[in-house]
Coordinates of C-alpha atoms in Angstrom, one line a residue:
M1 CA -36.2 236.3 2.4
G2 CA -37.3 233.2 0.5
P3 CA -38.2 230.2 2.7
K4 CA -37.0 231.9 5.9
A5 CA -39.8 234.4 5.7
S6 CA -42.0 234.3 8.9
I7 CA -45.7 234.9 9.4
R8 CA -44.9 238.3 10.7
D9 CA -43.0 239.2 7.5
V10 CA -46.2 238.2 5.5
A11 CA -48.3 240.3 7.8
A12 CA -46.1 243.3 7.3
E13 CA -45.9 242.9 3.6
A14 CA -49.7 242.6 3.3
G15 CA -50.4 245.4 5.8
V16 CA -52.6 243.2 8.1
S17 CA -52.3 241.5 11.5
V18 CA -50.6 238.2 12.1
T19 CA -54.0 236.8 13.2
T20 CA -55.5 237.7 9.8
V21 CA -52.6 236.0 8.0
S22 CA -53.1 232.9 10.1
H23 CA -56.8 232.9 9.3
V24 CA -56.2 233.2 5.6
L25 CA -53.4 230.7 5.2
N26 CA -55.0 228.1 7.4
N27 CA -58.4 228.8 5.7
K28 CA -60.0 229.1 9.1
S29 CA -63.8 229.0 8.9
G30 CA -66.1 231.4 10.6
T31 CA -63.8 234.4 10.2
R32 CA -64.6 237.6 8.3
V33 CA -61.8 238.3 5.8
S34 CA -62.7 240.2 2.7
P35 CA -61.7 238.7 -0.7
E36 CA -59.4 241.7 -1.3
T37 CA -57.6 241.1 2.0
R38 CA -57.4 237.4 1.3
E39 CA -55.8 238.0 -2.1
R40 CA -53.3 240.5 -0.6
V41 CA -52.2 238.0 2.0
E42 CA -51.9 235.1 -0.5
T43 CA -49.9 237.3 -2.9
A44 CA -47.6 238.4 -0.1
A45 CA -47.0 234.8 1.0
R46 CA -46.2 233.7 -2.5
R47 CA -43.8 236.7 -3.1
L48 CA -41.9 236.0 0.2
G49 CA -41.9 232.2 -0.4
Y50 CA -43.8 231.6 2.9
A51 CA -45.7 228.5 3.5
A52 CA -47.8 227.8 6.5
N53 CA -46.3 225.3 9.0
G54 CA -48.4 222.4 7.7
L55 CA -46.4 219.7 9.6
A56 CA -47.2 221.3 13.0
R57 CA -50.8 221.9 12.1
G58 CA -51.1 218.4 10.7
L59 CA -49.8 216.9 13.9
R60 CA -52.2 219.0 16.0
L61 CA -55.2 218.0 13.9
Q62 CA -54.0 214.4 13.2
R63 CA -53.7 215.1 9.5
S64 CA -51.2 214.4 6.8
Q65 CA -51.8 217.8 5.2
T66 CA -51.8 216.0 1.9
L67 CA -54.5 215.9 -0.8
G68 CA -54.7 213.6 -3.8
L69 CA -55.7 214.7 -7.3
L70 CA -56.9 211.6 -9.1
G71 CA -57.7 212.1 -12.8
D72 CA -58.7 210.0 -15.7
E73 CA -56.6 211.6 -18.5
I74 CA -56.2 215.2 -17.3
A75 CA -52.4 215.1 -17.3
T76 CA -52.4 214.4 -21.0
T77 CA -54.9 217.1 -22.2
P78 CA -53.8 220.4 -23.7
Y79 CA -55.4 222.6 -21.1
A80 CA -55.4 220.5 -18.0
G81 CA -52.2 222.1 -16.8
R82 CA -54.2 225.2 -15.8
M83 CA -56.5 223.0 -13.6
I84 CA -53.5 221.3 -12.0
L85 CA -51.8 224.6 -11.5
G86 CA -54.9 226.2 -9.8
A87 CA -55.2 223.3 -7.4
Q88 CA -51.4 223.1 -6.7
E89 CA -50.9 226.8 -6.1
T90 CA -54.0 227.0 -3.8
A91 CA -52.9 224.0 -1.8
S92 CA -49.3 225.3 -1.5
A93 CA -50.5 228.7 -0.3
R94 CA -52.4 227.0 2.5
G95 CA -49.6 224.7 3.6
W96 CA -50.9 221.5 1.9
L97 CA -49.2 219.1 -0.4
L98 CA -50.9 217.9 -3.6
M99 CA -50.3 214.4 -5.1
L100 CA -51.2 214.0 -8.7
L101 CA -52.2 210.5 -10.1
T102 CA -53.6 209.6 -13.5
T103 CA -55.5 206.5 -14.3
G104 CA -55.8 206.6 -18.1
R105 CA -59.5 205.6 -17.6
D106 CA -58.4 202.1 -16.7
P107 CA -60.5 200.7 -13.7
E108 CA -57.7 198.5 -12.5
V109 CA -55.2 201.3 -12.5
E110 CA -57.8 203.5 -10.7
R111 CA -58.2 200.9 -8.0
R112 CA -54.4 200.7 -7.5
E113 CA -54.0 204.5 -7.4
I114 CA -56.8 204.8 -4.8
Q115 CA -55.0 202.2 -2.7
A116 CA -51.8 204.2 -3.0
L117 CA -53.6 207.4 -1.8
A118 CA -55.0 205.4 1.2
R119 CA -51.5 204.1 2.0
H120 CA -50.2 207.7 2.0
R121 CA -53.0 208.7 4.3
V122 CA -54.2 211.6 2.2
D123 CA -56.8 213.7 4.0
G124 CA -59.1 214.0 0.9
V125 CA -59.2 213.3 -2.9
L126 CA -60.1 215.6 -5.8
Y127 CA -61.6 213.3 -8.4
A128 CA -61.1 215.0 -11.7
T129 CA -62.1 214.2 -15.3
M130 CA -60.7 215.2 -18.7
Y131 CA -63.9 216.9 -19.7
H132 CA -67.2 217.9 -18.0
R133 CA -69.2 214.7 -17.4
V134 CA -71.4 212.9 -14.9
V135 CA -69.6 210.2 -13.0
R136 CA -70.2 207.5 -10.4
V137 CA -67.7 207.9 -7.5
P138 CA -65.7 204.6 -7.1
E139 CA -66.7 202.5 -4.1
E140 CA -63.1 202.6 -2.9
L141 CA -63.2 206.4 -2.6
R142 CA -66.5 206.6 -0.8
P143 CA -65.0 206.3 2.8
M144 CA -62.8 209.4 2.0
P145 CA -63.7 213.1 1.7
V146 CA -64.1 213.7 -2.0
V147 CA -64.6 216.8 -4.2
L148 CA -65.4 216.4 -7.9
L149 CA -63.4 218.5 -10.3
D150 CA -64.8 219.1 -13.8
A151 CA -67.4 216.5 -13.0
A152 CA -70.7 215.9 -11.2
D153 CA -72.0 212.7 -9.6
T154 CA -75.3 211.1 -10.4
D155 CA -77.0 211.9 -7.1
G156 CA -75.4 215.2 -6.0
A157 CA -73.9 213.7 -2.9
Y158 CA -70.4 215.3 -3.3
P159 CA -69.2 218.9 -3.7
S160 CA -68.5 219.5 -7.4
V161 CA -67.4 222.2 -9.7
V162 CA -68.1 222.3 -13.5
P163 CA -68.1 225.0 -16.2
D164 CA -71.3 226.9 -17.1
E165 CA -71.7 225.3 -20.5
R166 CA -75.1 227.0 -21.0
G167 CA -73.9 230.4 -19.9
G168 CA -70.8 230.0 -22.2
G169 CA -73.1 229.4 -25.2
Q170 CA -75.2 232.5 -24.3
V171 CA -72.0 234.6 -24.1
A172 CA -70.8 233.5 -27.5
V173 CA -74.1 234.0 -29.3
R174 CA -74.8 237.4 -27.6
E175 CA -71.4 238.6 -28.9
L176 CA -72.4 237.7 -32.5
L177 CA -75.9 239.3 -32.0
A178 CA -74.3 242.5 -30.7
H179 CA -72.4 242.7 -34.0
G180 CA -75.6 242.6 -36.0
H181 CA -75.6 238.9 -36.9
R182 CA -79.0 237.2 -37.2
R183 CA -78.2 234.1 -39.3
I184 CA -76.0 232.3 -36.8
G185 CA -75.0 228.7 -37.5
F186 CA -74.1 226.4 -34.6
I187 CA -71.5 223.6 -35.3
T188 CA -72.0 221.2 -32.4
N189 CA -70.8 217.8 -31.1
V190 CA -72.4 214.4 -31.6
D191 CA -71.5 213.1 -28.1
D192 CA -74.2 212.9 -25.4
I193 CA -72.3 214.9 -22.8
P194 CA -73.3 218.0 -20.6
A195 CA -71.3 220.4 -22.8
T196 CA -73.3 219.3 -25.9
H197 CA -76.6 219.9 -24.3
G198 CA -75.6 223.0 -22.3
R199 CA -74.0 224.9 -25.2
L200 CA -77.0 224.2 -27.5
Q201 CA -79.3 225.4 -24.8
G202 CA -77.3 228.6 -24.4
Y203 CA -77.4 229.2 -28.2
R204 CA -81.2 228.8 -28.3
E205 CA -81.8 231.0 -25.3
A206 CA -79.6 233.8 -26.6
L207 CA -81.5 233.8 -29.9
R208 CA -84.8 233.8 -28.1
E209 CA -83.7 236.8 -25.9
A210 CA -82.9 238.8 -29.1
G211 CA -86.2 237.8 -30.8
V212 CA -84.4 235.7 -33.4
P213 CA -86.2 232.5 -34.4
F214 CA -84.4 229.2 -33.8
R215 CA -83.8 227.5 -37.1
P216 CA -82.9 223.8 -36.7
E217 CA -81.4 223.7 -40.2
L218 CA -78.6 226.1 -39.0
V219 CA -77.4 223.5 -36.4
R220 CA -75.1 220.7 -37.6
D221 CA -73.6 218.0 -35.4
E222 CA -70.4 216.3 -36.2
V223 CA -67.4 214.7 -34.6
S224 CA -65.7 217.4 -32.4
D225 CA -62.4 217.7 -34.2
T226 CA -61.0 219.7 -37.1
H227 CA -62.4 217.4 -39.8
G228 CA -65.8 217.4 -38.2
G229 CA -65.8 221.2 -38.0
H230 CA -64.8 221.4 -41.7
R231 CA -67.6 219.1 -42.8
A232 CA -70.3 220.9 -40.8
A233 CA -69.1 224.3 -41.9
R234 CA -69.2 223.3 -45.5
A235 CA -72.7 222.0 -45.1
L236 CA -73.8 225.3 -43.6
L237 CA -71.8 227.6 -45.9
D238 CA -73.0 225.9 -49.1
R239 CA -76.5 226.9 -48.3
P240 CA -78.0 229.7 -50.5
D241 CA -78.9 231.5 -47.3
R242 CA -75.6 230.7 -45.6
P243 CA -75.0 232.0 -42.0
T244 CA -73.0 235.2 -41.6
A245 CA -71.6 233.8 -38.3
L246 CA -70.7 230.4 -36.9
F247 CA -70.6 229.4 -33.2
C248 CA -68.4 226.3 -32.9
F249 CA -68.6 223.7 -30.1
N250 CA -64.8 223.9 -29.6
D251 CA -61.7 225.6 -31.1
R252 CA -60.8 222.5 -33.1
M253 CA -64.1 222.6 -34.9
A254 CA -63.6 226.4 -35.4
M255 CA -60.2 225.6 -37.1
G256 CA -62.1 223.4 -39.6
A257 CA -64.6 226.2 -40.1
Y258 CA -61.7 228.5 -41.1
R259 CA -60.6 226.0 -43.7
A260 CA -64.1 225.7 -45.1
A261 CA -64.4 229.5 -45.4
S262 CA -61.1 229.7 -47.2
E263 CA -62.1 227.1 -49.7
L264 CA -65.2 229.1 -50.5
G265 CA -63.3 232.4 -50.8
L266 CA -64.9 233.8 -47.6
R267 CA -62.7 236.0 -45.4
V268 CA -62.8 235.8 -41.6
P269 CA -64.2 238.1 -40.2
T270 CA -65.2 240.3 -43.1
D271 CA -67.5 237.8 -44.8
L272 CA -67.9 235.3 -41.9
S273 CA -67.5 235.7 -38.1
V274 CA -66.5 232.7 -36.1
I275 CA -66.5 232.0 -32.3
G276 CA -65.0 228.9 -30.7
F277 CA -65.1 227.4 -27.2
D278 CA -62.3 226.2 -24.8
N279 CA -59.7 228.9 -25.4
Q280 CA -57.1 226.3 -26.5
E281 CA -54.4 228.9 -26.9
L282 CA -52.2 227.0 -29.4
I283 CA -55.2 227.0 -31.8
A284 CA -57.0 230.3 -30.9
E285 CA -53.8 232.4 -31.0
G286 CA -52.3 230.4 -33.9
L287 CA -55.2 230.9 -36.3
H288 CA -55.2 234.0 -38.6
P289 CA -57.0 236.1 -37.6
G290 CA -56.9 235.1 -33.9
L291 CA -60.0 233.2 -32.8
T292 CA -62.5 234.8 -30.4
T293 CA -63.5 232.0 -28.1
V294 CA -65.1 231.2 -24.7
A295 CA -62.6 230.1 -22.0
L296 CA -63.1 227.1 -19.8
P297 CA -62.2 228.2 -16.2
H298 CA -59.7 225.4 -15.5
Y299 CA -57.5 227.3 -13.1
E300 CA -60.4 228.7 -11.2
M301 CA -62.0 225.2 -10.9
G302 CA -58.8 223.7 -9.6
A303 CA -58.5 226.4 -7.0
W304 CA -62.1 226.1 -6.0
A305 CA -61.8 222.4 -5.5
V306 CA -58.9 222.7 -3.1
T307 CA -60.5 225.5 -1.2
T308 CA -63.7 223.6 -0.8
M309 CA -61.9 220.4 0.3
V310 CA -60.0 222.3 3.0
E311 CA -63.3 223.8 4.2
L312 CA -64.9 220.4 4.2
L313 CA -62.0 218.9 6.3
D314 CA -62.4 221.7 8.8
Q315 CA -66.0 220.7 9.5
P316 CA -67.1 218.0 12.0
K317 CA -67.2 214.6 10.2
G318 CA -70.9 214.2 10.7
A319 CA -71.7 217.4 8.8
R320 CA -69.5 216.8 5.8
R321 CA -71.9 214.8 3.6
R322 CA -74.7 217.4 4.3
A323 CA -72.5 220.3 3.5
T324 CA -72.3 219.5 -0.3
R325 CA -72.1 222.3 -2.8
Q326 CA -72.4 222.2 -6.6
M327 CA -70.5 225.1 -8.2
V328 CA -71.2 226.1 -11.8
M329 CA -68.2 228.3 -12.9
P330 CA -68.7 231.1 -15.4
C331 CA -67.0 230.8 -18.8
P332 CA -65.7 234.2 -20.0
L333 CA -65.4 235.4 -23.6
V334 CA -61.9 235.9 -24.9
R335 CA -62.0 238.5 -27.7
R336 CA -59.5 238.3 -30.6
A337 CA -60.1 239.2 -34.2
S338 CA -62.6 236.7 -35.7
V339 CA -65.8 238.7 -35.1
A340 CA -66.9 241.7 -37.0
A341 CA -70.1 243.4 -38.1
A342 CA -72.5 241.3 -40.1
P343 CA -72.0 241.8 -43.9
R344 CA -74.8 243.5 -45.7

């Protein structure tokens, strides 16, 4: 059927009423639609190539049916594509258009891009960052509905979605503990950002839960790239009581840990287990053995930001600022082959 598919075709494909399809695709608030039904309707709409009549709805509500996604450097990062895809697919399924603009972290470019979004009369802006950080929303954006993506603002005045850095650290260390490891080193980042603090907190809490004492000498901070990971791993693995496992701040640092282990004649995972963070697939799947890591939920965060923005726009203007939500998105473990039982 392709683009000629009607709302009735979608209803028949999903096995629901036309009213239910309308509620789901227009994201109508106050309706009771189960997550399973919503997923079935959205899947049917994508399969049939159906998009809600955004033009008619926009004229009725005096909207452009367009959202802006304004990012600092997200279009140039290795995993930002998933964030953009999650936002774009969710917007499309609801009959919205998504405009993507990148500032390169240049304030003057940012001002120009915000002016461009205003000229195009976008209904709201997703303000996104390359990595999880705290931001101050630009003055030029404050008159517009804003949802923060992979960022939080200083005073919590805007809806935001960020990864659960602390929970991700707990997930990684619990996996190593479950394999019998008790001397677990942590190779972390030197930068003062939420991920640095959250992942260290998760590391410490997982050890405490298992009754394993926290040992500061098993934590090394370095520049968060391959070279930094190599230097930190060598410092830990050269110890007489070297760790049997390493939790690394990101997959690039884990790559450096692999190199350090090889230089010392240690095999991963027989002699040393390693877990990374980010699930940067070119690295995690390219290493041998494949790297077990914690995934950042980029797709899910992009989808959440669009859904939240549409819900925000459906509210009376006076209630929008009060209806702020801060979402902390779980970071799941992706198992590959870099973790094994602790050596005797």
